[in-house]
mmCIF file of N, CA and C in Angstrom:
data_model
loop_
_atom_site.group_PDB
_atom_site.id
_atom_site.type_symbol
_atom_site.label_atom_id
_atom_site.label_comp_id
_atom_site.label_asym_id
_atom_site.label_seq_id
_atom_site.Cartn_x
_atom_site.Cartn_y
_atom_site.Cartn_z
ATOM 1 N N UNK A 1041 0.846 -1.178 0.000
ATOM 2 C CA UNK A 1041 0.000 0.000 0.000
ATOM 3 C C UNK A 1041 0.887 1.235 0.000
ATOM 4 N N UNK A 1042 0.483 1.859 -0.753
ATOM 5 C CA UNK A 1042 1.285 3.508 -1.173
ATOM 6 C C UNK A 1042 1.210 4.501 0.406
ATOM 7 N N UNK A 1043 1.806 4.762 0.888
ATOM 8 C CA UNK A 1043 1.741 5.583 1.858
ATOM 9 C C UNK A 1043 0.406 6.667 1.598
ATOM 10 N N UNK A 1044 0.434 6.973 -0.371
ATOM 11 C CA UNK A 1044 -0.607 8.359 -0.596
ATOM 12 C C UNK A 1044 -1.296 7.805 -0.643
ATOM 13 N N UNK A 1045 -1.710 6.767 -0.849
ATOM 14 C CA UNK A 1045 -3.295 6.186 -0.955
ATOM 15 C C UNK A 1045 -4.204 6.149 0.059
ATOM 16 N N UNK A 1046 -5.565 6.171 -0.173
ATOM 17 C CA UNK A 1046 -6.375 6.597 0.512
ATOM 18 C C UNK A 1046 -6.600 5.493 1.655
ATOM 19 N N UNK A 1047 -6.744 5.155 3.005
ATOM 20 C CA UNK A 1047 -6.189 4.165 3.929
ATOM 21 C C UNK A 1047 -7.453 3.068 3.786
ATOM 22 N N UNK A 1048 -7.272 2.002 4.017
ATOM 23 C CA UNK A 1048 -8.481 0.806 3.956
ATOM 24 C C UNK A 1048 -8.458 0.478 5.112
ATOM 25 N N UNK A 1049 -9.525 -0.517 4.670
ATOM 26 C CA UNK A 1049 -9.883 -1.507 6.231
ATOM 27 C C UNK A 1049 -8.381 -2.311 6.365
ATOM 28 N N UNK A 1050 -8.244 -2.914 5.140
ATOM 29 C CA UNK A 1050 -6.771 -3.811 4.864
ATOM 30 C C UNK A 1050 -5.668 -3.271 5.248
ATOM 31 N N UNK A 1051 -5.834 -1.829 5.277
ATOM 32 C CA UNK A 1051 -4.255 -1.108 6.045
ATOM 33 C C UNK A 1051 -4.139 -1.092 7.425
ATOM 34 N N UNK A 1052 -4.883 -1.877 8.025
ATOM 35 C CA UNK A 1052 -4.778 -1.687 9.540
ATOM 36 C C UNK A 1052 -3.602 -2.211 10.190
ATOM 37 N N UNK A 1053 -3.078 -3.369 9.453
ATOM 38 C CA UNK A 1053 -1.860 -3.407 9.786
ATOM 39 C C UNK A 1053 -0.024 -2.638 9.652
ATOM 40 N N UNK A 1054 -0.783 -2.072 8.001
ATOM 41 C CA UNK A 1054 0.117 -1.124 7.805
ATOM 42 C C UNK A 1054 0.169 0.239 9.068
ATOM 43 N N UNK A 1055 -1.081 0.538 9.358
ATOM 44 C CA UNK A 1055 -1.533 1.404 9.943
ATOM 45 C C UNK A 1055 -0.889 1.591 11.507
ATOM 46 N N UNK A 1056 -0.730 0.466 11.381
ATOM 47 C CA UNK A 1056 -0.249 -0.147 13.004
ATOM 48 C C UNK A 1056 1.064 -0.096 13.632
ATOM 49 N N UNK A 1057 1.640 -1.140 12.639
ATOM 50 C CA UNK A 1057 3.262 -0.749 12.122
ATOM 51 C C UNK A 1057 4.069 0.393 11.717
ATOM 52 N N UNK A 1058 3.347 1.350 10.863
ATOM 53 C CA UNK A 1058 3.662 2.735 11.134
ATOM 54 C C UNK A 1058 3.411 3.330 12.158
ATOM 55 N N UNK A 1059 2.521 3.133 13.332
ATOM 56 C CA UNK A 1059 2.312 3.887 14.374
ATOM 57 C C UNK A 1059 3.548 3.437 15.769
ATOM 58 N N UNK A 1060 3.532 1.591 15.482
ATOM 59 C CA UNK A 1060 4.276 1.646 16.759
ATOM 60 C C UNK A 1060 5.526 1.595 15.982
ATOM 61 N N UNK A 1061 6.510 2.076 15.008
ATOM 62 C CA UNK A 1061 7.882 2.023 14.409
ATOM 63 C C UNK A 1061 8.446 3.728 14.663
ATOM 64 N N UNK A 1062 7.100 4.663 13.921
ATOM 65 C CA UNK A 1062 7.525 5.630 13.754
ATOM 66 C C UNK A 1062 7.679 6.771 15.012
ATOM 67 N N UNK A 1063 7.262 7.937 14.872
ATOM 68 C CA UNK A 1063 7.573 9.166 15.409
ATOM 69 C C UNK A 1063 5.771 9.176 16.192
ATOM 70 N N UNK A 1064 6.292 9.502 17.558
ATOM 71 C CA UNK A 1064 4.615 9.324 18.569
ATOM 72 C C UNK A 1064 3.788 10.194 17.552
ATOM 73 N N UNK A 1065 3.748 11.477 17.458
ATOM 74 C CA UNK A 1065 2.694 12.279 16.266
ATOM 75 C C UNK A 1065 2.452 11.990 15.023
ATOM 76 N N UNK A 1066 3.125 11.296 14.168
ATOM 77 C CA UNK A 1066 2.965 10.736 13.354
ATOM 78 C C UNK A 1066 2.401 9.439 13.551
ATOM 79 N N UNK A 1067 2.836 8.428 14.367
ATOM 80 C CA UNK A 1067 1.625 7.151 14.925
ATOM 81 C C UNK A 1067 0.311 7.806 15.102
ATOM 82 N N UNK A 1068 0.341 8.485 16.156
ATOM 83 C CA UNK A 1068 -1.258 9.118 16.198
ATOM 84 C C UNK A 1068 -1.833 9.681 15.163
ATOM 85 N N UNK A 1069 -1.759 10.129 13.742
ATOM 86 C CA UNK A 1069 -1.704 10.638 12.826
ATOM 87 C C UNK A 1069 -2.049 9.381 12.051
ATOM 88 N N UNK A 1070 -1.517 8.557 12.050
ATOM 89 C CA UNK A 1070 -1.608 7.350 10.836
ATOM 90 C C UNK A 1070 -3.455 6.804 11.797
ATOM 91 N N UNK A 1071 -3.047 6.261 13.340
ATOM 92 C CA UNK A 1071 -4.293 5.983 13.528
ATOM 93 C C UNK A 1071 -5.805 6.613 13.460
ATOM 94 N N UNK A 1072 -5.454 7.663 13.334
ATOM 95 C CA UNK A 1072 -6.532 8.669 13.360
ATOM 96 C C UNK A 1072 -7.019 8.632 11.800
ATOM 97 N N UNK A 1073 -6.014 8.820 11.095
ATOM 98 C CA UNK A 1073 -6.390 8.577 9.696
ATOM 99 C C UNK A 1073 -7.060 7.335 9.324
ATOM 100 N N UNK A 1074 -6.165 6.036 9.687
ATOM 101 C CA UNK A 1074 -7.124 5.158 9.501
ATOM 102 C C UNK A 1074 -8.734 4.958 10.460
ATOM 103 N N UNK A 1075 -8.627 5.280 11.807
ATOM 104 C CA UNK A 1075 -9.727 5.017 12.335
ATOM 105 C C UNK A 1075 -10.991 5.758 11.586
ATOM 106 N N UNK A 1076 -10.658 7.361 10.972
ATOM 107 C CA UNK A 1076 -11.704 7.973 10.233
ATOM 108 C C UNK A 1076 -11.937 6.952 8.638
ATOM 109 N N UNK A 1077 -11.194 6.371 8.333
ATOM 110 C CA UNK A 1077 -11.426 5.679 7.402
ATOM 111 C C UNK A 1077 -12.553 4.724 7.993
ATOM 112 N N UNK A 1078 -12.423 4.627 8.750
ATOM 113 C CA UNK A 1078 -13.518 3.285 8.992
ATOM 114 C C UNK A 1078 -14.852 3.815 8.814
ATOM 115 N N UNK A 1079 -15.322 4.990 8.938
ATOM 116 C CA UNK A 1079 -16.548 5.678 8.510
ATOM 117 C C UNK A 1079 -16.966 5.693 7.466
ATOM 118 N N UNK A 1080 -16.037 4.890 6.212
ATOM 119 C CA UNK A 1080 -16.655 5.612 5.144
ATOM 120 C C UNK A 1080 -17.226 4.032 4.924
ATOM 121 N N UNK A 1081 -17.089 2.757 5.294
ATOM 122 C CA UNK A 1081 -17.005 1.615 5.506
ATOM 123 C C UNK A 1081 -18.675 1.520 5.440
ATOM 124 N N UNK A 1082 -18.645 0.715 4.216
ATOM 125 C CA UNK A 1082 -20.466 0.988 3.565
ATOM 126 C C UNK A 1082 -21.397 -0.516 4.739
ATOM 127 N N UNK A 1083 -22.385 -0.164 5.517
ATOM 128 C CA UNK A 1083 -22.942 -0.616 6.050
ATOM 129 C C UNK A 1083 -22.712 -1.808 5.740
ATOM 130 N N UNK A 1084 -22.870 -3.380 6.692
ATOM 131 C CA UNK A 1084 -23.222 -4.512 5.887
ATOM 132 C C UNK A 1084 -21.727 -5.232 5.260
ATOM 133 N N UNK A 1085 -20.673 -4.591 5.415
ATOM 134 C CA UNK A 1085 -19.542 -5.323 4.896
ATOM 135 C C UNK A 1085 -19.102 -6.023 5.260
ATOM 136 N N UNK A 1086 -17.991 -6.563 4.670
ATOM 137 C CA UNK A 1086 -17.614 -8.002 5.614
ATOM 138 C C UNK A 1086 -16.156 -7.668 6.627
ATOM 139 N N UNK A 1087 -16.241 -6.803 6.758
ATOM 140 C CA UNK A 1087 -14.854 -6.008 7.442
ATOM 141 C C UNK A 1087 -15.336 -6.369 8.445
ATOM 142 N N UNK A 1088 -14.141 -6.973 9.718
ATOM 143 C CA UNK A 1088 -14.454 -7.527 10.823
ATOM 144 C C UNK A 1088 -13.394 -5.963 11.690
ATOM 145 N N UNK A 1089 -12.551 -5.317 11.132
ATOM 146 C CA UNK A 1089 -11.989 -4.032 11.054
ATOM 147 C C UNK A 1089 -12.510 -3.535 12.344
ATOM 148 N N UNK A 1090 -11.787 -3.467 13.624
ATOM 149 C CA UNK A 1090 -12.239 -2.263 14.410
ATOM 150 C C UNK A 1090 -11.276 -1.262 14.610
ATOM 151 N N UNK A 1091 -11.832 0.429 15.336
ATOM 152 C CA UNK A 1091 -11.362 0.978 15.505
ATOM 153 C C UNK A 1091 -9.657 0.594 15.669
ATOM 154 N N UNK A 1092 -8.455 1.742 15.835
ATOM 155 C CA UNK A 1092 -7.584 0.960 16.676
ATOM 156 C C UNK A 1092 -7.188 2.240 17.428
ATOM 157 N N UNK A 1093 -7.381 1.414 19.102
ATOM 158 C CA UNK A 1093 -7.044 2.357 19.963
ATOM 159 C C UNK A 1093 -5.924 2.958 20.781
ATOM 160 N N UNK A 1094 -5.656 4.148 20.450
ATOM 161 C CA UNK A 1094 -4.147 4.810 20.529
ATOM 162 C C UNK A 1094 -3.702 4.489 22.094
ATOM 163 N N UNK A 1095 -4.458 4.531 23.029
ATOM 164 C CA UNK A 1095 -3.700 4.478 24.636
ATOM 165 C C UNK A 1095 -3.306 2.649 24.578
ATOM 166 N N UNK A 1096 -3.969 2.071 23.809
ATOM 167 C CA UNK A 1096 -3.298 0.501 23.522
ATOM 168 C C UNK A 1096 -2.245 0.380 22.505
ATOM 169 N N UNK A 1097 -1.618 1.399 21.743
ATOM 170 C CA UNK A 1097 -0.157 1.409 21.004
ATOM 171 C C UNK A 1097 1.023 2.133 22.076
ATOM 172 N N UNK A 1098 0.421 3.338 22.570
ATOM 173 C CA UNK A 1098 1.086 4.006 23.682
ATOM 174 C C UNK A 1098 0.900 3.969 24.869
ATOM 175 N N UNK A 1099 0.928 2.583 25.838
ATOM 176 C CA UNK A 1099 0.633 2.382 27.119
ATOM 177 C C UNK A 1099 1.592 2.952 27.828
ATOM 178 N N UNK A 1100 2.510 3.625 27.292
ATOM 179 C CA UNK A 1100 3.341 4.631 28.204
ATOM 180 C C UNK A 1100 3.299 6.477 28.508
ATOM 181 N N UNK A 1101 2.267 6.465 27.542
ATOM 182 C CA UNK A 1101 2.346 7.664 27.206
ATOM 183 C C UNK A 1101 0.855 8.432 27.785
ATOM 184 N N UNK A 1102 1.361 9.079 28.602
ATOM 185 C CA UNK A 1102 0.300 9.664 29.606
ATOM 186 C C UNK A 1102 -1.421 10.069 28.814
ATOM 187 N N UNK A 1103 -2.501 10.080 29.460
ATOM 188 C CA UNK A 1103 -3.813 10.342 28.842
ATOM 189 C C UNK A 1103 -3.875 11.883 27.983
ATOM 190 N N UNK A 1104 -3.128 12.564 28.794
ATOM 191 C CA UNK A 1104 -2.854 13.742 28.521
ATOM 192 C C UNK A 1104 -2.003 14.408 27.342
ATOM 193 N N UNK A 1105 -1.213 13.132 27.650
ATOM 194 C CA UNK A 1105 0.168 13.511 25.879
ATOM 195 C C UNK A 1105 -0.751 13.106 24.687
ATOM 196 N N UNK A 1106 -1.702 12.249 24.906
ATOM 197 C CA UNK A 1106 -2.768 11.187 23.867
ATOM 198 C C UNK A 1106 -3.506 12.011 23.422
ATOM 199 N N UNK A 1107 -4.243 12.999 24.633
ATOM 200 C CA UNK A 1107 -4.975 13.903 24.295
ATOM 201 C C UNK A 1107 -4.913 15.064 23.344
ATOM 202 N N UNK A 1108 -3.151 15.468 23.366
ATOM 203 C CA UNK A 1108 -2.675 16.418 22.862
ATOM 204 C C UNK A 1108 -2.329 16.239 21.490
ATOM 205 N N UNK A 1109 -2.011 15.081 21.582
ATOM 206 C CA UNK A 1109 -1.315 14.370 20.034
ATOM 207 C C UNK A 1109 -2.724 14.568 19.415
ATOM 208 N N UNK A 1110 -3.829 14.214 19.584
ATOM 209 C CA UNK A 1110 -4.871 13.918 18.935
ATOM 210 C C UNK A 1110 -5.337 15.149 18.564
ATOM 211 N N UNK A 1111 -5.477 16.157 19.226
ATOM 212 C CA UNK A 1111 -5.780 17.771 19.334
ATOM 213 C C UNK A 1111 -5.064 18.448 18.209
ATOM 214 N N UNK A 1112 -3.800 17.788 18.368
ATOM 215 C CA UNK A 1112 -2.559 18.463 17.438
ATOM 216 C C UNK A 1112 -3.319 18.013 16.011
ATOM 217 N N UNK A 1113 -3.171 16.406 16.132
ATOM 218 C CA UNK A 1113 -3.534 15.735 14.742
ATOM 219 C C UNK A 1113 -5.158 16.466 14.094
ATOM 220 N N UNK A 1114 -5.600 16.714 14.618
ATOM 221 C CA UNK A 1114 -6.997 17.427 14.006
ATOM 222 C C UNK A 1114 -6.751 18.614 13.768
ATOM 223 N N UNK A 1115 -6.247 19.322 14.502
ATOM 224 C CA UNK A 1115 -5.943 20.676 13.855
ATOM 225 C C UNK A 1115 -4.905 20.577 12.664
ATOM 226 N N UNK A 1116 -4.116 19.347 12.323
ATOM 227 C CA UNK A 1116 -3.406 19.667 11.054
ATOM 228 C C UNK A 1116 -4.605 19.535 10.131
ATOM 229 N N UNK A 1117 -5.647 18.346 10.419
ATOM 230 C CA UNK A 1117 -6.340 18.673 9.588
ATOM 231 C C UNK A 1117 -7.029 19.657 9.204
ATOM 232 N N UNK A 1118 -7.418 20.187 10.042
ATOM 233 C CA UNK A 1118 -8.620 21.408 9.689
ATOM 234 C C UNK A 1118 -7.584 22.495 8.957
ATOM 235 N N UNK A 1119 -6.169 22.705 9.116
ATOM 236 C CA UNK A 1119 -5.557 23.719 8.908
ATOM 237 C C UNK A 1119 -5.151 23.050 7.160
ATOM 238 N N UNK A 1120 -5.016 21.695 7.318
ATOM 239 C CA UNK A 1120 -4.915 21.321 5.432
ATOM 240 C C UNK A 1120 -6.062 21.455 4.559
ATOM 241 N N UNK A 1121 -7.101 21.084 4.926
ATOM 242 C CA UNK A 1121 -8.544 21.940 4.961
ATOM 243 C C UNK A 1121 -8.346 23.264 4.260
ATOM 244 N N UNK A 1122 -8.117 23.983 4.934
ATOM 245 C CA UNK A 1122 -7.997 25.438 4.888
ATOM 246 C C UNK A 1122 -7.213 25.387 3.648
ATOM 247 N N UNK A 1123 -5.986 25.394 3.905
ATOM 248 C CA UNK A 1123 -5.220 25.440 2.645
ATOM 249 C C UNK A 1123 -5.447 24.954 1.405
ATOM 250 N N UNK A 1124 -6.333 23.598 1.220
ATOM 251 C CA UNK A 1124 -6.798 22.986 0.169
ATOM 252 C C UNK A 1124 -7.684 23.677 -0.600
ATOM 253 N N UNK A 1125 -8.697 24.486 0.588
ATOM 254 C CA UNK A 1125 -9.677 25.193 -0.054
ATOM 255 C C UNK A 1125 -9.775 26.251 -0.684
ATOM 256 N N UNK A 1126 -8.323 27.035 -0.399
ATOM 257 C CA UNK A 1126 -7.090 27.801 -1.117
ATOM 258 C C UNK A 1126 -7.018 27.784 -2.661
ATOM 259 N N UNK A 1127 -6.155 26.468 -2.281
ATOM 260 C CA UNK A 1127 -5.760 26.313 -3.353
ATOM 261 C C UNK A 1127 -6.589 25.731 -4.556
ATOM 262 N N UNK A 1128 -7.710 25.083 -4.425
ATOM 263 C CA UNK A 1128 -8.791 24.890 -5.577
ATOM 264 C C UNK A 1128 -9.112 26.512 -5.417
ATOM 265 N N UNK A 1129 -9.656 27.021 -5.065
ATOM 266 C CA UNK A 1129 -10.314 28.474 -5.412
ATOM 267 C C UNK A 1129 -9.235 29.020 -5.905
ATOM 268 N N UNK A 1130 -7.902 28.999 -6.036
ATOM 269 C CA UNK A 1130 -7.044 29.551 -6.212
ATOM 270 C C UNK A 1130 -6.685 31.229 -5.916
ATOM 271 N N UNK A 1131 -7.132 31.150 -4.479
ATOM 272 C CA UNK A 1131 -6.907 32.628 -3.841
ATOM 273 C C UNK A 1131 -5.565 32.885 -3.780
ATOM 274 N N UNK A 1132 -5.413 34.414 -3.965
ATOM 275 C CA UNK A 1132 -4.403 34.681 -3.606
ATOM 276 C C UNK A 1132 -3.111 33.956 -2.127
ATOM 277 N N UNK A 1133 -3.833 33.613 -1.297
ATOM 278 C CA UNK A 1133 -2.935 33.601 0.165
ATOM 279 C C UNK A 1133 -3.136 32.002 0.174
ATOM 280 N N UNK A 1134 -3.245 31.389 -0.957
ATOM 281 C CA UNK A 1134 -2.780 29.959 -1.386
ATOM 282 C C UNK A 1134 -1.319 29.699 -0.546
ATOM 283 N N UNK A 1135 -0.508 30.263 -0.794
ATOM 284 C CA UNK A 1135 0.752 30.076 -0.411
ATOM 285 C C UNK A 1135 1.003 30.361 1.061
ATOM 286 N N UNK A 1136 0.257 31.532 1.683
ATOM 287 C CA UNK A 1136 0.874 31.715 2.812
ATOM 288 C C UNK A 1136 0.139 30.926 3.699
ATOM 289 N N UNK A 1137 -1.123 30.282 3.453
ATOM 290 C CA UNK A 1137 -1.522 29.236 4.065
ATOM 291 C C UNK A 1137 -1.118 27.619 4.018
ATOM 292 N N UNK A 1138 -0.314 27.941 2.946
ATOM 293 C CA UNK A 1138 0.649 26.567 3.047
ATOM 294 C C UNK A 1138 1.599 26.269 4.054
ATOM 295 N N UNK A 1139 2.349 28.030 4.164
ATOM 296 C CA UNK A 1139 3.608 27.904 4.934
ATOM 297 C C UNK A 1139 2.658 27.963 6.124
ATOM 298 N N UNK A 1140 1.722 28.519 6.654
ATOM 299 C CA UNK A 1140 0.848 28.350 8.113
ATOM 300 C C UNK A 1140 0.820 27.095 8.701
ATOM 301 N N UNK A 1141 0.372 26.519 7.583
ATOM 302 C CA UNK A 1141 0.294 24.444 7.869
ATOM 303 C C UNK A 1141 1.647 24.323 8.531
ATOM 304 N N UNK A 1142 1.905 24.308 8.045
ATOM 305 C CA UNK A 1142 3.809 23.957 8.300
ATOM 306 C C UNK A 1142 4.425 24.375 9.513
ATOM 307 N N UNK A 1143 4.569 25.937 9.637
ATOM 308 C CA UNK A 1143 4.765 26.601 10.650
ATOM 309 C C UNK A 1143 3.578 26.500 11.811
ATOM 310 N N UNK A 1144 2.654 25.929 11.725
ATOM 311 C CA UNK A 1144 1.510 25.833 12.861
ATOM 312 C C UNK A 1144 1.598 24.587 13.575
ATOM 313 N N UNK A 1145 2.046 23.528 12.581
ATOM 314 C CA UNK A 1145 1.634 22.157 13.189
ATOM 315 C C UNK A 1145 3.191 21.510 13.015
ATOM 316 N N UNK A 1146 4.242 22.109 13.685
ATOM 317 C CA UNK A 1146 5.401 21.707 13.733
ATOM 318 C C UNK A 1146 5.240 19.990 14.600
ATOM 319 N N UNK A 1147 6.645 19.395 13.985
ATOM 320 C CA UNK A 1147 6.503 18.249 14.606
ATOM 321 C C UNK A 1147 6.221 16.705 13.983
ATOM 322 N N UNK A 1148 5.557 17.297 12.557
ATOM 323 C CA UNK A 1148 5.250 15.855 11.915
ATOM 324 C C UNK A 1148 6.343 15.630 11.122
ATOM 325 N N UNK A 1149 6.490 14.603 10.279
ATOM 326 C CA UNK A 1149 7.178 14.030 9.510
ATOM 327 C C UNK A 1149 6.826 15.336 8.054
ATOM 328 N N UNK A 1150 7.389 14.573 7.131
ATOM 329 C CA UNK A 1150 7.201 15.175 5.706
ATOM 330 C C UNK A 1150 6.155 14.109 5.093
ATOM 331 N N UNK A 1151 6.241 13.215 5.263
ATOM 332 C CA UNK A 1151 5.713 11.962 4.820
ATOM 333 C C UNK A 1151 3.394 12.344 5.526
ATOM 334 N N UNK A 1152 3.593 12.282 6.456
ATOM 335 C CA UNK A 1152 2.538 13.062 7.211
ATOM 336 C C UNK A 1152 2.028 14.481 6.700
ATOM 337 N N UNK A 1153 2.364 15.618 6.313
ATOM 338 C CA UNK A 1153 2.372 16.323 5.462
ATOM 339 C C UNK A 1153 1.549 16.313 4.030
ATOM 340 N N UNK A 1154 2.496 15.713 3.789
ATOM 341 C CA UNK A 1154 2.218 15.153 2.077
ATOM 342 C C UNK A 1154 0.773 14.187 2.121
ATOM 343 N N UNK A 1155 0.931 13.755 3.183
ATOM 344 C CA UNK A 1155 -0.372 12.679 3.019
ATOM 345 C C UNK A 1155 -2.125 13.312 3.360
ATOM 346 N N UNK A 1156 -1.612 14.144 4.547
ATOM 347 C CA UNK A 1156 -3.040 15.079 5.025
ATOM 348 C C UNK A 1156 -2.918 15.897 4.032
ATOM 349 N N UNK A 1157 -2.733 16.855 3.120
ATOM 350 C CA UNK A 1157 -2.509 16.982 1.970
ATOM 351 C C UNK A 1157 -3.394 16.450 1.218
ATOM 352 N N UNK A 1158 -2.700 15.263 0.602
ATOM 353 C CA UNK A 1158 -3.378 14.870 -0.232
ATOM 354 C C UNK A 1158 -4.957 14.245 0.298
ATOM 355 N N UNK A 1159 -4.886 13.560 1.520
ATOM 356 C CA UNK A 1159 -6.302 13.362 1.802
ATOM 357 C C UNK A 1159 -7.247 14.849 1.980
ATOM 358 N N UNK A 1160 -6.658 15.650 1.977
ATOM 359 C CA UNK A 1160 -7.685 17.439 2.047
ATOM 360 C C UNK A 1160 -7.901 17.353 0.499
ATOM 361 N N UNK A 1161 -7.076 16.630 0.112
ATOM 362 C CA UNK A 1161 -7.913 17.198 -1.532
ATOM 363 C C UNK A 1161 -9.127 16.148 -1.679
ATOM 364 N N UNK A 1162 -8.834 14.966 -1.453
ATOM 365 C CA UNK A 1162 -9.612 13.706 -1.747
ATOM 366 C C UNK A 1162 -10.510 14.321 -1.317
ATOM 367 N N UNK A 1163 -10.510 15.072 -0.056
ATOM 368 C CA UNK A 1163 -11.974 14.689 0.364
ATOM 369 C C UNK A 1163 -12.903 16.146 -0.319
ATOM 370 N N UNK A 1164 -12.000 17.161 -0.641
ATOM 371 C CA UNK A 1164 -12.873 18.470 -1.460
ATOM 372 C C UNK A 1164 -13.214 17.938 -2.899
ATOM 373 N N UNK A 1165 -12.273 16.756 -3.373
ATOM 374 C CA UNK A 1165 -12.998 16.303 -4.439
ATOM 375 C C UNK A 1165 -14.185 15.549 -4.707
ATOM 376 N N UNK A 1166 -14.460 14.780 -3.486
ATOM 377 C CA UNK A 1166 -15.449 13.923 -3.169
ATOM 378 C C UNK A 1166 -16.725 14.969 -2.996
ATOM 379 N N UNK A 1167 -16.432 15.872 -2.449
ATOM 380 C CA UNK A 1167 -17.544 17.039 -1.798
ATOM 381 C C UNK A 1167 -17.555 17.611 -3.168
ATOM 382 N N UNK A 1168 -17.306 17.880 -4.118
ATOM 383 C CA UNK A 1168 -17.920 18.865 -4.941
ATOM 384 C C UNK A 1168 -18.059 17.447 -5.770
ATOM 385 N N UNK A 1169 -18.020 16.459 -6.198
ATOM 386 C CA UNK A 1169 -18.916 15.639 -7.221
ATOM 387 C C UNK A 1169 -20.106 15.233 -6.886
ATOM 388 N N UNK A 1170 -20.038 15.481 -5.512
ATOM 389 C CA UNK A 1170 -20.851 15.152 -4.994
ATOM 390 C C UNK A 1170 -22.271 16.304 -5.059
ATOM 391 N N UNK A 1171 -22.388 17.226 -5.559
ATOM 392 C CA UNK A 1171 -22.665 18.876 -5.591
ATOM 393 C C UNK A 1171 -23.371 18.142 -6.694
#
């Protein structure tokens, strides 16, 4: 599975393995990504797939650091969001909301980046075919 690709039920192990190998914000980042994947998971499937829960990858890592990581990880999203919505409208401050992402949500990988990224577009593309 491509790191850019959009995460499956089937990546849960990928999902996993990147969380307990890599960088703590970036683990929380991969699970969060995949756990929202599980929503899109069409009623009735045969995915036996559950959530996967972050204080059971990081049993060392206080409720509070969990809390924060997760806080952090949503606000990159909402802030790639932002920027995505930028950059299809193609506003001017396209750019300086790029460097905002960046400079706001210090701490992730590049790899992490690139990927919320590209899932902010997936999902503005999904929303306007959907129009």
């Amino acid at each position: 599975m491509s790191d850019l690709q959009p995460p499956s039920v089937t990546g849960r192990d990928h999902a996993l393995k990147i969380a307990s190998e890599g960088e703590f914000l970036d683990g929380v980042f991969r699970v969060e990504r995949y756990n929202h994947s599980l929503v899109d998971i069409t009623p009735g499937s045969s995915s036996s797939s559950a959530p996967i829960i972050v204080t059971e990858i990081y049993p060392n890592k206080a409720l509070q650091q969990i809390d924060e990581a997760i806080a952090r990880v949503r606000r990159l999203n909402q802030d790639a969001r932002a920027y995505v919505s930028a950059a299809l409208d193609k506003r001017p401050d396209c750019e300086a909301l790029e460097r905002k992402l960046l400079h706001d949500n210090p701490g992730f990988s590049q790899v992490t980046y690139d990927l919320v990224i590209n899932d902010a577009f997936a999902a503005q593309s999904t929303q306007l075919a959907q129009r």
